C-alpha positions as a Python dict, from the first residue, in 0.01 Angstrom:
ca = {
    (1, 'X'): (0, 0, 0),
    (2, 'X'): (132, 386, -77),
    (3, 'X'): (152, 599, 164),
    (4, 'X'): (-171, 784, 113),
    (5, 'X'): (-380, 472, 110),
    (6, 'X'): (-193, 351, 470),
    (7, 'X'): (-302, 759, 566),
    (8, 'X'): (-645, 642, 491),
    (9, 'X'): (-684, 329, 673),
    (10, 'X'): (-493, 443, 971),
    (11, 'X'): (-728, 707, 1036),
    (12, 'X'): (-1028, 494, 965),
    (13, 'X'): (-856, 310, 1213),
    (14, 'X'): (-835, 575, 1465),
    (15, 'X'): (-1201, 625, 1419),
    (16, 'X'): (-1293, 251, 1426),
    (17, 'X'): (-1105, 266, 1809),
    (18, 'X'): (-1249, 570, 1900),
    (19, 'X'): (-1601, 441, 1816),
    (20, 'X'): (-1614, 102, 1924),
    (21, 'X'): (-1299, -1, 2150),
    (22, 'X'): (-1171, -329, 2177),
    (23, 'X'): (-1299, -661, 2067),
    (24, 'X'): (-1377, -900, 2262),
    (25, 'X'): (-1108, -1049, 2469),
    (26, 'X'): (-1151, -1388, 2296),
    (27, 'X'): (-1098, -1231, 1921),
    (28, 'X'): (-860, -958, 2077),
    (29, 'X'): (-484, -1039, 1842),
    (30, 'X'): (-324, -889, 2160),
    (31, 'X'): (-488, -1224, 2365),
    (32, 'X'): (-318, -1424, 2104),
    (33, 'X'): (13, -1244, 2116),
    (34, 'X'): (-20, -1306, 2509),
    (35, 'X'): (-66, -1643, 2387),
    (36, 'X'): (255, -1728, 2176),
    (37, 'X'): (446, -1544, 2501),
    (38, 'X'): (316, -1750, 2810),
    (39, 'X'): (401, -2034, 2518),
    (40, 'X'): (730, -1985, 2526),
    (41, 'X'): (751, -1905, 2885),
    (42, 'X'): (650, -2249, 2943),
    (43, 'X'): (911, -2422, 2697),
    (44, 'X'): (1166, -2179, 2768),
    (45, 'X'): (1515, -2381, 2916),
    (46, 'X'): (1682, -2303, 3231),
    (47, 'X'): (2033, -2154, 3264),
    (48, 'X'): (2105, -1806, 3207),
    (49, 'X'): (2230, -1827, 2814),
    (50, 'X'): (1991, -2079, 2750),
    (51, 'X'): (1748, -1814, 2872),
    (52, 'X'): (1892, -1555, 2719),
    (53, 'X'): (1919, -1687, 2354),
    (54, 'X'): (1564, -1868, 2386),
    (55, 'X'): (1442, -1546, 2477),
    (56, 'X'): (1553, -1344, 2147),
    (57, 'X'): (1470, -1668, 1956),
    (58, 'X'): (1120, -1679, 2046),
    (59, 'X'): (1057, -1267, 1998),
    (60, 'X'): (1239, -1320, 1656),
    (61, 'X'): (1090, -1615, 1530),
    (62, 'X'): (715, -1468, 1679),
    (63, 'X'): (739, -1115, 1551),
    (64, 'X'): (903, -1181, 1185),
    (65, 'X'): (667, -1489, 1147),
    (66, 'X'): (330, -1305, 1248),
    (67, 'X'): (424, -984, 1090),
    (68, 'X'): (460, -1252, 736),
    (69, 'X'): (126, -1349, 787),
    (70, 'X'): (-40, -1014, 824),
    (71, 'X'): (119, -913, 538),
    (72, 'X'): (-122, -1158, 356),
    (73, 'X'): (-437, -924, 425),
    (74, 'X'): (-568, -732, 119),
    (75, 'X'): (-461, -403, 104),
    (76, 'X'): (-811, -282, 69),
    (77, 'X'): (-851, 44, 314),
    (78, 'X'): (-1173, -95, 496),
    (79, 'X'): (-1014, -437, 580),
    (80, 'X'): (-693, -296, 704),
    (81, 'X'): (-805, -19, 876),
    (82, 'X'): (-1058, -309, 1071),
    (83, 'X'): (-792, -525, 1184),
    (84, 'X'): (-566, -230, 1247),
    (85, 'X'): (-803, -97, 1485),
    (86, 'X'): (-814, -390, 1674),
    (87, 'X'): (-400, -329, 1768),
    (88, 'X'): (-462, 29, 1897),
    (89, 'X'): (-596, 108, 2255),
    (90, 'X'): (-679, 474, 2302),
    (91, 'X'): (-1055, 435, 2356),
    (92, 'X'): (-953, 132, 2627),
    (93, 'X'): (-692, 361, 2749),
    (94, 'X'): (-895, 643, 2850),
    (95, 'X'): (-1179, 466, 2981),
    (96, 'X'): (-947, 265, 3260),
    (97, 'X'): (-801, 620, 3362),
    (98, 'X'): (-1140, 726, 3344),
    (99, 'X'): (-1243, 452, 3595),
    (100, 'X'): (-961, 529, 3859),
    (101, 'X'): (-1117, 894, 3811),
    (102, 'X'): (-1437, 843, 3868),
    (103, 'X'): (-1356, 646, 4180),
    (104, 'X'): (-1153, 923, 4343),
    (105, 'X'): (-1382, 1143, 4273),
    (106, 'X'): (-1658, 954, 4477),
    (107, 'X'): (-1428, 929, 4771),
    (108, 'X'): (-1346, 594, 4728),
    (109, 'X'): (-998, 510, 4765),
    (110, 'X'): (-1004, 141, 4757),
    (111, 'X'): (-1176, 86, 4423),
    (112, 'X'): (-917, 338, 4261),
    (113, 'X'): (-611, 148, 4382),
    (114, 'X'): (-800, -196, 4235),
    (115, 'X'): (-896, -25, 3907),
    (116, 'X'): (-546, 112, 3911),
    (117, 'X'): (-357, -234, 3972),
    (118, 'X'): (-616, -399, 3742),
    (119, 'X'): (-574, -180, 3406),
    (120, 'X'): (-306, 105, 3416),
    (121, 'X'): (10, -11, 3643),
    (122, 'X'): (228, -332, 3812),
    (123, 'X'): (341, -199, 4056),
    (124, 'X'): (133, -304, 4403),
    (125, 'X'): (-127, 5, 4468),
    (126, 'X'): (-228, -80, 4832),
    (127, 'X'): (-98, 180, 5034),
    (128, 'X'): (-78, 428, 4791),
    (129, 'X'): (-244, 788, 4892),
    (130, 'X'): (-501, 920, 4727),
    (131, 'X'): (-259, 1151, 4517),
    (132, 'X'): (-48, 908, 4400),
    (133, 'X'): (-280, 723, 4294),
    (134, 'X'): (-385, 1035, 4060),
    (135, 'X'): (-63, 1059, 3957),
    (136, 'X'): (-20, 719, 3869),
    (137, 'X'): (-315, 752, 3660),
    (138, 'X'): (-176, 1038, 3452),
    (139, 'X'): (184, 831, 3441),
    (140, 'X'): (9, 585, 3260),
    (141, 'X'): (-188, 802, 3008),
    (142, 'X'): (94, 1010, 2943),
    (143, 'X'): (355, 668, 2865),
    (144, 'X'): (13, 424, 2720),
    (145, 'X'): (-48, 700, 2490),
    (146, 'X'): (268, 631, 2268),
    (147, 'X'): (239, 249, 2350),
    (148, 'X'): (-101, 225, 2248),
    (149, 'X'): (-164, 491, 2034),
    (150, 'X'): (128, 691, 1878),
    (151, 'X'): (380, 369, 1876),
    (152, 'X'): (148, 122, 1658),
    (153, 'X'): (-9, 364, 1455),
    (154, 'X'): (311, 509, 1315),
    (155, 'X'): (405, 54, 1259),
    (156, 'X'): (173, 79, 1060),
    (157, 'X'): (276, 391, 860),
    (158, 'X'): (601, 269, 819),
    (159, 'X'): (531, -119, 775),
    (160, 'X'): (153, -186, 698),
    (161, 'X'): (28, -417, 940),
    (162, 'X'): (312, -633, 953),
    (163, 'X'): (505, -352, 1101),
    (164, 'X'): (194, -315, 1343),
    (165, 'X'): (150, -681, 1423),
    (166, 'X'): (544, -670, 1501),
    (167, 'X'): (557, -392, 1739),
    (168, 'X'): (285, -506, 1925),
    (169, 'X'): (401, -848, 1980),
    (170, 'X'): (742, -687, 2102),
    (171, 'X'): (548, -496, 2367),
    (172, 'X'): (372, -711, 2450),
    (173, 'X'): (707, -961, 2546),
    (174, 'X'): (811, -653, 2708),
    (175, 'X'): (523, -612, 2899),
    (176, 'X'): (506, -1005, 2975),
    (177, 'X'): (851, -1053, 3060),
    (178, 'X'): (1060, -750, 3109),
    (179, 'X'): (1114, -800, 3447),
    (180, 'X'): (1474, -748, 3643),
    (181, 'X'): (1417, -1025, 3860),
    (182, 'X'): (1496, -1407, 3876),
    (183, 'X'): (1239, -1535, 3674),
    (184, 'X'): (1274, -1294, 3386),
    (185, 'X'): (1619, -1112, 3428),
    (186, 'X'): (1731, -1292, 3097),
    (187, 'X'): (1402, -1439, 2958),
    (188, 'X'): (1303, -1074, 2860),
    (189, 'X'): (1579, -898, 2770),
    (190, 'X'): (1595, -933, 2421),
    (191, 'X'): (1186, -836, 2431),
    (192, 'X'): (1300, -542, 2656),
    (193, 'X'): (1572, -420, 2455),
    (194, 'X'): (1373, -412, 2132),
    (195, 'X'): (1075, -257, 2292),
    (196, 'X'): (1326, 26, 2366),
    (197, 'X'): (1418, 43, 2029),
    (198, 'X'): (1106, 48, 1902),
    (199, 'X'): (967, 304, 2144),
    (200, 'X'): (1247, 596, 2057),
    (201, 'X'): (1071, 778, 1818),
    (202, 'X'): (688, 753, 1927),
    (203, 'X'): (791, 857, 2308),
    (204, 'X'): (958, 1164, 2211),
    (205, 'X'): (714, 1269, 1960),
    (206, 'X'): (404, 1163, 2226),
    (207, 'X'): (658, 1422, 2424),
    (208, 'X'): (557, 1710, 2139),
    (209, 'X'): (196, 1602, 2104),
    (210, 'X'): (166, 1654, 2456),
    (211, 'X'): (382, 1963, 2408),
    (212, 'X'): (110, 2084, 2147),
    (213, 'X'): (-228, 1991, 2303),
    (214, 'X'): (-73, 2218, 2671),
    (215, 'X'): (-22, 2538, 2454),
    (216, 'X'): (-350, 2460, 2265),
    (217, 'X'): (-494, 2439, 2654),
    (218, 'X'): (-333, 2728, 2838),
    (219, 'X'): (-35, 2819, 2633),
    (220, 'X'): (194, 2552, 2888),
    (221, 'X'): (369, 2447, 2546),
    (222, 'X'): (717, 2541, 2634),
    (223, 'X'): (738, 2435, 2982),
    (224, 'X'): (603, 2093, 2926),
    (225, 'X'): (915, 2066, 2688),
    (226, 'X'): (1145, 2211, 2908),
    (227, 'X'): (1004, 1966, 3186),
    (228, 'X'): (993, 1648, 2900),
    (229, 'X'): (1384, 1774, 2823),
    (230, 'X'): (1505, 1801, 3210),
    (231, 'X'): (1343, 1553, 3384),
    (232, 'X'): (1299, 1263, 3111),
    (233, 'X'): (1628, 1056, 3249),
    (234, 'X'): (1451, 998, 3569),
    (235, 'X'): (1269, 702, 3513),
    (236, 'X'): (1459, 344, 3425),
    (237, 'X'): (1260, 334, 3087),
    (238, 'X'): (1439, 512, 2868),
    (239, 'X'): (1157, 623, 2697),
    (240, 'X'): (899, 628, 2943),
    (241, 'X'): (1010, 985, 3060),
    (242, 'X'): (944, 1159, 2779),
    (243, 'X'): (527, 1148, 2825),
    (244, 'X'): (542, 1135, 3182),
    (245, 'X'): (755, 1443, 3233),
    (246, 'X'): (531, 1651, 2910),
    (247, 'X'): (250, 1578, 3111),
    (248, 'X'): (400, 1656, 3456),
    (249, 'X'): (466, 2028, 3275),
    (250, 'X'): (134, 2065, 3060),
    (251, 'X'): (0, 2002, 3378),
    (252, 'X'): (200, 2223, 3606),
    (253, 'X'): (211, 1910, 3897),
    (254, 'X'): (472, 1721, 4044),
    (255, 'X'): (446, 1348, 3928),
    (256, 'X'): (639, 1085, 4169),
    (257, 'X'): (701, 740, 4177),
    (258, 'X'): (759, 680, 4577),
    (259, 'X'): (1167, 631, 4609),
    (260, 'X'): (1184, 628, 4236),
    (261, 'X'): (1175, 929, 4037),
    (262, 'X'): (1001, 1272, 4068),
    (263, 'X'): (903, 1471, 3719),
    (264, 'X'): (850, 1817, 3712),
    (265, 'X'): (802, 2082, 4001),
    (266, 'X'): (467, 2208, 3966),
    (267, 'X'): (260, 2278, 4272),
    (268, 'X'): (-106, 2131, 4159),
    (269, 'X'): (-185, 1863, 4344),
    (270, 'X'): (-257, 1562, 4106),
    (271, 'X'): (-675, 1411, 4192),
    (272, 'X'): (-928, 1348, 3971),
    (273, 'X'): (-978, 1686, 3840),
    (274, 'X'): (-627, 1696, 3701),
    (275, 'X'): (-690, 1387, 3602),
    (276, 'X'): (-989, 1484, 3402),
    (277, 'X'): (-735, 1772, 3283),
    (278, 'X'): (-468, 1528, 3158),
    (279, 'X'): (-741, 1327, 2997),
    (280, 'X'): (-842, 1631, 2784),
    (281, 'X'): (-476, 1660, 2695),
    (282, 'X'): (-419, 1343, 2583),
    (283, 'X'): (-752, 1398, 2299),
    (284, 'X'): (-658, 1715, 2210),
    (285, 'X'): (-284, 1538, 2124),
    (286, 'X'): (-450, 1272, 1975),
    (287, 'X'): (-665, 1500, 1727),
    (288, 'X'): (-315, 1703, 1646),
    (289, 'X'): (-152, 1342, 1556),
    (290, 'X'): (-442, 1248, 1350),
    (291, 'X'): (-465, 1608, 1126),
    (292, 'X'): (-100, 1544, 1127),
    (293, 'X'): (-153, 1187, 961),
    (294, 'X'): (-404, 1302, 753),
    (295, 'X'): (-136, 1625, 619),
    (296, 'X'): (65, 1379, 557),
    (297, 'X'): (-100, 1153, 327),
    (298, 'X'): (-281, 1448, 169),
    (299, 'X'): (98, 1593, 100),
    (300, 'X'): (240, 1247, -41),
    (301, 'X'): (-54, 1220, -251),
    (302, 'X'): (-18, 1547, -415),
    (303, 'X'): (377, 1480, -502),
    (304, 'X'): (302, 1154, -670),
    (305, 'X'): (53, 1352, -903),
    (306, 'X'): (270, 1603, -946),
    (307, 'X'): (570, 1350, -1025),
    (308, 'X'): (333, 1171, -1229),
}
């Protein structure tokens, strides 16, 4: 497919997400992705270069194997843009942060750390306060918003859907088995390492989006930037940052990871009404990516006219 016709579909896409969600978890690809992963979990060998190679072995073989097969779907705009839609998450995205929202906003503290543990975060939400968990919340719009949004769709600009199919199975290892501890340590870190790769340009751009929609808000455009440029090294990720610390400016707060990292310095106190805030951000950066998409195809169309 040109790259006007991938334009197309990708923003059909976007719609197609926007509108209906995700499938079903039984027809969702990401369930089957999960799938190949806890697959090779189980058959993976023990010793630590056993683990390691295994490890890069089964990303390889999954990612260049599944991205083949996509590659066998028609290039007809509809029929792309339907399966592509199924690989992004924005609508899914902003409805679990929506949840954790509405929860501190009721006054109940419990249900947000369960919907938090339960859709947006690992890490154990128990004792968090009610603020962190806010801030949690807008941690994991800001960095989900190039995973599930920004990261896939521009796969598929650059690949088709084997592109897309391929970055999502690599962050999805990542997310599976990127752990530093015993059981994963060198299981995941070829799937780590990739994701990384992967992730370089969509975080920093997600960065600018975010960037964008904060001056479109209340003209906060430069010192979510500054914040994004500063503070993004904080976090082990190397790309995780970037978001995080654009929405820690855009939203004038302080973001913090207890006895892990702190981004930005701002003095609003992160609850549901910032959360609501950063939730309006993150549309207003997904509208300015999709005009963007849609400029581009529009542009590539008219020089292959004109070249014609």
């Amino acid at each position: 497919m040109s790259i006007e016709n991938r334009s197309k579909a990708l923003l059909l896409a976007l719609g197609t997400d926007l509108l209906l969600g995700d499938p079903p978890n039984q027809w969702h690809p990401v369930v089957l992705l999960g799938n190949w992963m806890r697959l090779g979990e189980r058959l993976a060998p023990q010793g630590i270069r056993a683990r390691l190679g295994w490890g890069a072995i089964w990303v390889g073989v999954g990612a260049s194997g599944m991205a083949a097969l996509a590659r066998q779907v028609p290039p007809h705009p509809l029929l792309q843009a339907g399966l592509a839609s199924t690989l992004l998450a924005y609508r899914g995205l902003d409805r679990a942060v929506g949840a954790v929202q509405a929860a501190l906003a009721a006054g109940d503290l419990v249900e947000a750390r369960r919907l938090l543990s339960w859709h947006l975060v690992s890490r154990d939400t128990s004792n968090l306060t009610a603020e962190e968990v806010a801030g949690a919340a807008i941690e994991s719009l800001a960095e989900n918003l190039s995973d599930s949004l920004v990261a896939p769709a521009l796969a598929y600009l650059a690949g088709g859907l084997g592109g897309l199919v391929a970055y999502r199975l690599s962050n999805t290892a990542d997310a599976m088995w990127g752990y530093r501890n015993e059981q994963y340590e060198y299981l995941g870190k070829a799937a780590a390492r990739l994701d990384d790769l992967f992730n370089v340009a969509p975080a920093r751009l997600t960065a600018l989006l975010i960037g964008l929609a904060a001056q479109v808000r209340h003209g906060r455009g430069r010192a979510a930037m500054q914040v994004a440029w500063r503070d993004h090294g904080c976090t082990a990720s190397p790309n995780a940052g970037w978001p995080m610390a654009a929405m820690a400016g855009a939203l004038n707060t302080t973001l913090t990871k207890r006895d892990v990292y702190v981004l930005g310095d701002g003095a609003r106190v992160a609850d549901a009404a910032l959360i609501a805030e950063a939730r309006w951000m993150a549309r207003v950066a997904v509208g300015i990516f999709g005009l963007s998409v849609a400029v581009c195809g529009v542009s590539h169309a008219k020089t292959r006219r004109r070249e014609g």
